[in-house]
PDB file of C-alpha atoms in Angstrom:
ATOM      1  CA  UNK A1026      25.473 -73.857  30.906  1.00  0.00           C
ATOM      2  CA  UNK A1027      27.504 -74.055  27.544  1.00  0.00           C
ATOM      3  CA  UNK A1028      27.635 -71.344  24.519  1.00  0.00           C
ATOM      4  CA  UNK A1029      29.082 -70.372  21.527  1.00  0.00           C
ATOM      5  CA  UNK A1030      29.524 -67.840  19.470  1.00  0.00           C
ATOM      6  CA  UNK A1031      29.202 -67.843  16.329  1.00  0.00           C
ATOM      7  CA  UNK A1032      29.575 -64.169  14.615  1.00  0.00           C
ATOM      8  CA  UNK A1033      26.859 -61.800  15.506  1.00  0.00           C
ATOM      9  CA  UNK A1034      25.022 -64.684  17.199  1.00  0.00           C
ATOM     10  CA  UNK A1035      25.491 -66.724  20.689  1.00  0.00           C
ATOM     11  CA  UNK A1036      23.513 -70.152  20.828  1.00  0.00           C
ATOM     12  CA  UNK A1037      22.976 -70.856  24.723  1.00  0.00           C
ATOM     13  CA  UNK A1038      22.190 -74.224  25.901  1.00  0.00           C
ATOM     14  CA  UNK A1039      21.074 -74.295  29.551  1.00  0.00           C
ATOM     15  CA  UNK A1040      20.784 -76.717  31.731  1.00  0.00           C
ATOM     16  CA  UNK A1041      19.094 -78.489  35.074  1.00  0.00           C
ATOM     17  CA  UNK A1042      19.115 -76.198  37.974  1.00  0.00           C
ATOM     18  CA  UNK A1043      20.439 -72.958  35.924  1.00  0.00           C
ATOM     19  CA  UNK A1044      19.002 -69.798  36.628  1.00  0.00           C
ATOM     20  CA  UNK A1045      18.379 -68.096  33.124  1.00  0.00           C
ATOM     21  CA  UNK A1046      18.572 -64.592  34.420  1.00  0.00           C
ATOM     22  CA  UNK A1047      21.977 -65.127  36.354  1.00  0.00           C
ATOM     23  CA  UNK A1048      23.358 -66.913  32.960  1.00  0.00           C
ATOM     24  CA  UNK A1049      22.034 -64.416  30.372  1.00  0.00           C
ATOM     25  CA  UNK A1050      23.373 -61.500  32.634  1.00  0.00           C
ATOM     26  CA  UNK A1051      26.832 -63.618  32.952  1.00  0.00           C
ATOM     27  CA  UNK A1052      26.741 -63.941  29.023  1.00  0.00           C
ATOM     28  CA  UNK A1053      25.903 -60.406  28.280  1.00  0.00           C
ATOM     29  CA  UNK A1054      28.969 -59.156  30.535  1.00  0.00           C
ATOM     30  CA  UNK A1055      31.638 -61.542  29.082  1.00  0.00           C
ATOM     31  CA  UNK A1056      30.514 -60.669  25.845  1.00  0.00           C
ATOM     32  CA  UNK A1057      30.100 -57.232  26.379  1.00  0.00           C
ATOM     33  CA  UNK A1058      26.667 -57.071  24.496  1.00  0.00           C
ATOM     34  CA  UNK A1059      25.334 -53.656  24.727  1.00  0.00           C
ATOM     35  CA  UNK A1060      21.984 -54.540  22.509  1.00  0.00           C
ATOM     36  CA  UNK A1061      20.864 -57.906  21.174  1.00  0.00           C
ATOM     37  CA  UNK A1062      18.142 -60.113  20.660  1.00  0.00           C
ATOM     38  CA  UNK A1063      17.233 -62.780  22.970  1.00  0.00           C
ATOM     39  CA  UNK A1064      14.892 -66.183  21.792  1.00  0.00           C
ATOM     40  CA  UNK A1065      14.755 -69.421  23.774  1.00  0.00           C
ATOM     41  CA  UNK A1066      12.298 -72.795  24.279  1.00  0.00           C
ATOM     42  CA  UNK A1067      12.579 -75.404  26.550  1.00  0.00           C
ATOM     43  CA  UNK A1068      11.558 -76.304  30.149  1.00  0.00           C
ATOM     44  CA  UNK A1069      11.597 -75.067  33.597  1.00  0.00           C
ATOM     45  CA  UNK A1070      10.371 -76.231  36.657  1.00  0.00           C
ATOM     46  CA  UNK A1071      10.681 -72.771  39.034  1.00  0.00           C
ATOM     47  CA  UNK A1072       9.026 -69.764  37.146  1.00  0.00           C
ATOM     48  CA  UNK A1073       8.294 -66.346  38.723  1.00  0.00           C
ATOM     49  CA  UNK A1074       6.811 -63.567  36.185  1.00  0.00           C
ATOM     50  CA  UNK A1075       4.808 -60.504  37.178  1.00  0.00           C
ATOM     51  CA  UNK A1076       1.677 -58.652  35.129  1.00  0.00           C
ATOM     52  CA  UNK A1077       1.672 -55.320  35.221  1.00  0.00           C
ATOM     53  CA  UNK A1078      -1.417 -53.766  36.234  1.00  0.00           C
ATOM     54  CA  UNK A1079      -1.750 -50.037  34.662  1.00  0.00           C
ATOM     55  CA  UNK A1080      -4.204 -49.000  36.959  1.00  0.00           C
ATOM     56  CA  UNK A1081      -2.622 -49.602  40.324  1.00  0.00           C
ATOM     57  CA  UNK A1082       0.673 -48.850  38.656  1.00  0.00           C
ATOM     58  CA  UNK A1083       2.212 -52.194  40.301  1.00  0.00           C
ATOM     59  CA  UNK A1084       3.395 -55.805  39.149  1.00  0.00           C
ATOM     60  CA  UNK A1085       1.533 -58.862  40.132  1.00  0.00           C
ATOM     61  CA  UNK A1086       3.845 -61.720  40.352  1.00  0.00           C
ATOM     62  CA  UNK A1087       2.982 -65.210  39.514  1.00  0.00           C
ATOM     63  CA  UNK A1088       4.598 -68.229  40.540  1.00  0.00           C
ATOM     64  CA  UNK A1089       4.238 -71.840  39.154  1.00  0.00           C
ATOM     65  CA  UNK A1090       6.277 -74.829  40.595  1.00  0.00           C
ATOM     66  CA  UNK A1091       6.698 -78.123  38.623  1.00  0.00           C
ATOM     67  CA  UNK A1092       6.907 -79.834  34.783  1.00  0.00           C
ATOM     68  CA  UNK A1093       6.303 -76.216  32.634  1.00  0.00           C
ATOM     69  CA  UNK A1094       7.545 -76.314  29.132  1.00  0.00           C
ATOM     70  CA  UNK A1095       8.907 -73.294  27.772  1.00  0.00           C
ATOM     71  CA  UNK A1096       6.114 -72.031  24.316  1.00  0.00           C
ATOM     72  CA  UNK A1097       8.245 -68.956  23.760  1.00  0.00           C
ATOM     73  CA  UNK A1098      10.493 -66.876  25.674  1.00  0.00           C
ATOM     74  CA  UNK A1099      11.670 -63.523  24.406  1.00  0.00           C
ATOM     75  CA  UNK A1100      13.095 -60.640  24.991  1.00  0.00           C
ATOM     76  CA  UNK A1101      16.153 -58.203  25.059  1.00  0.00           C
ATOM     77  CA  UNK A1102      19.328 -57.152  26.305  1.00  0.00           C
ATOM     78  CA  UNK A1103      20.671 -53.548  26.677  1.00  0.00           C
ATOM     79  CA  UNK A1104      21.720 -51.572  29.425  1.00  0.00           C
ATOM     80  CA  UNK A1105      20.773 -48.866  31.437  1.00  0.00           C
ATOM     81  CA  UNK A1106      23.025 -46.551  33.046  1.00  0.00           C
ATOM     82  CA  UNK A1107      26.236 -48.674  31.120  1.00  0.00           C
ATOM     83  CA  UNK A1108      25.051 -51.834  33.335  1.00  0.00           C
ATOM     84  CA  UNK A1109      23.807 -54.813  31.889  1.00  0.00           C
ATOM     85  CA  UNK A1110      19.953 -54.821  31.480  1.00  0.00           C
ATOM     86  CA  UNK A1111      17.602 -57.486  30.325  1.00  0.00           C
ATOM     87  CA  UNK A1112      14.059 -57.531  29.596  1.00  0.00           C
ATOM     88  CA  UNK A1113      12.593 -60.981  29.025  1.00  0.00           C
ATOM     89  CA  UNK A1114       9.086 -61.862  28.483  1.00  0.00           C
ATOM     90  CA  UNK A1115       7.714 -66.103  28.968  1.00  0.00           C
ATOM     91  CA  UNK A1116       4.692 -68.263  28.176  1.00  0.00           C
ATOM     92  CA  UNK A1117       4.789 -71.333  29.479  1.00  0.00           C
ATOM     93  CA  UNK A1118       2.647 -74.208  29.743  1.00  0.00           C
ATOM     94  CA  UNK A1119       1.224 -76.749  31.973  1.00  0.00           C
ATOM     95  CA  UNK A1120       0.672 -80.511  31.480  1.00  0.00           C
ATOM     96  CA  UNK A1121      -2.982 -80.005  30.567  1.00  0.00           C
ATOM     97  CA  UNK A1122      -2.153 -76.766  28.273  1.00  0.00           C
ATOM     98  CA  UNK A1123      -3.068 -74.351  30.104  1.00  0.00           C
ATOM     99  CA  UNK A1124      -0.415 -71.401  28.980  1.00  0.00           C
ATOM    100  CA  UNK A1125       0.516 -68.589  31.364  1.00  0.00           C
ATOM    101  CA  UNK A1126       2.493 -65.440  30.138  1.00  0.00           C
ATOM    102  CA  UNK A1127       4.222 -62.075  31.874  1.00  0.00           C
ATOM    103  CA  UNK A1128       7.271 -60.414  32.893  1.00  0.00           C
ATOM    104  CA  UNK A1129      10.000 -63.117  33.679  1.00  0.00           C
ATOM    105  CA  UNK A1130      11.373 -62.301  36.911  1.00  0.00           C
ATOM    106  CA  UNK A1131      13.345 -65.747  38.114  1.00  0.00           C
ATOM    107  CA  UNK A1132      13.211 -68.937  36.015  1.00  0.00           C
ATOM    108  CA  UNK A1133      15.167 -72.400  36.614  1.00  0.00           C
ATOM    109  CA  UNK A1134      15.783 -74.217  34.473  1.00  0.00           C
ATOM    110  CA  UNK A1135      14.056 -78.024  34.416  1.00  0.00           C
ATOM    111  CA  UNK A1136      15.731 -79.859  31.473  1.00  0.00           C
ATOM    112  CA  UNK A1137      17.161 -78.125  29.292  1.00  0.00           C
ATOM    113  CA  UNK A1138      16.860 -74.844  27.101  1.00  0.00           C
ATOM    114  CA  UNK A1139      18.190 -73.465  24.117  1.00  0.00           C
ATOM    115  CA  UNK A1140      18.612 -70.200  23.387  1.00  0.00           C
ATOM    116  CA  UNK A1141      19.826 -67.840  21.032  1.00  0.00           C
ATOM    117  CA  UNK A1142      21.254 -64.675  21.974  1.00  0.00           C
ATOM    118  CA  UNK A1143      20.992 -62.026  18.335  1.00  0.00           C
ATOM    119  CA  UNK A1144      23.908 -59.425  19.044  1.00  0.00           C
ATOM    120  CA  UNK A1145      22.904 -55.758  17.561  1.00  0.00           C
ATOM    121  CA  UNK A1146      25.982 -53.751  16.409  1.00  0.00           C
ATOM    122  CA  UNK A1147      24.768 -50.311  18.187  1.00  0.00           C
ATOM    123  CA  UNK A1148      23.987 -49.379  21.913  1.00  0.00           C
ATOM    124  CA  UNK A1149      20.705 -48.324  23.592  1.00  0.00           C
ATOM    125  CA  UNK A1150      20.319 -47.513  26.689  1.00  0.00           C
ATOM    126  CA  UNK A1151      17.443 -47.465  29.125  1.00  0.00           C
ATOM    127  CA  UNK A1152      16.253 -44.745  31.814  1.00  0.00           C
ATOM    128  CA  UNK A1153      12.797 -44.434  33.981  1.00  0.00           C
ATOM    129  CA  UNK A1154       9.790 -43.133  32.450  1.00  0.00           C
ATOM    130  CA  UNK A1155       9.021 -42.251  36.082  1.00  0.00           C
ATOM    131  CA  UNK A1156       6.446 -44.915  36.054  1.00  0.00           C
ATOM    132  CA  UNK A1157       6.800 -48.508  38.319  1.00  0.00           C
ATOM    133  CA  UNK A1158       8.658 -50.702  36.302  1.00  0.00           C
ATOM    134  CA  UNK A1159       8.495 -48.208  33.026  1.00  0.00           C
ATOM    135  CA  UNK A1160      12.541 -48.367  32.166  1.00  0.00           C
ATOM    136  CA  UNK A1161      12.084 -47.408  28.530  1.00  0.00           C
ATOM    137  CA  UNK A1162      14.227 -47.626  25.773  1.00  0.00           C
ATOM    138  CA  UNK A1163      16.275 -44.194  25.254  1.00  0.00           C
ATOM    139  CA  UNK A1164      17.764 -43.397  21.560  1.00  0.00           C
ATOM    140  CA  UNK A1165      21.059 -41.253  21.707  1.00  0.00           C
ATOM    141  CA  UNK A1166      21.283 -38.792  19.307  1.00  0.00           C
TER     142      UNK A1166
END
């Protein structure tokens, strides 16, 4: 994994065998980003992501092994508690187009991805809404 900065903005690229959780947390806490933006493509070949199902009050996870390319990942970066939080959201699709879409929970990296992390001159932080899974976004006054 290689990045630069560039302002208010970090382009990411990733590569084979990188974990994009582990690297956006490492990038967050050597940057010291408090609130930003996060946008990324590519492909992956491990994916994990979880639906959440309101009426059971519980994630389903999902995983998918093999060539996936990366539609659209999104998603952002705060904290909760003054520790590094991320909240990232993926659609991926197979060789046939078939697109899947959730809560990412672990994603390696196949090829390559690019992201680009948008840095937010403020802090938010996040604390349970007493719900599984329901860290919402808390405004200080």
């Amino acid at each position: 994994m290689e990045y630069r900065r560039f302002g208010n903005t970090i382009v990411v690229r990733m590569d084979h065998d990188d974990d994009i959780q582990e690297n956006v947390k490492l990038i967050s806490e050597k940057e010291n980003i408090k609130l930003a933006y996060v946008s990324a493509l590519g492909n992956t070949k491990y994916v994990t992501l979880n639906s959440y199902d309101q009426n059971v009050k519980q994630f389903f996870p999902n995983t998918f092994e093999g060539h996936y390319e990366i539609a659209h990942l999104n998603g952002t970066i705060n904290t909760q508690g003054g520790s590094h939080y991320s909240h990232l959201h993926i659609v991926i699709g197979d060789m046939e187009g078939h697109a899947y879409g959730g809560h990412l929970s672990k994603a390696i990296v196949g090829t390559t991805l690019e992201m680009f992390i948008h840095i937010v001159d403020g802090v938010v932080d996040r604390v349970s809404s007493g719900e599984p899974g329901g860290n919402v976004l808390k405004f200080e006054d």
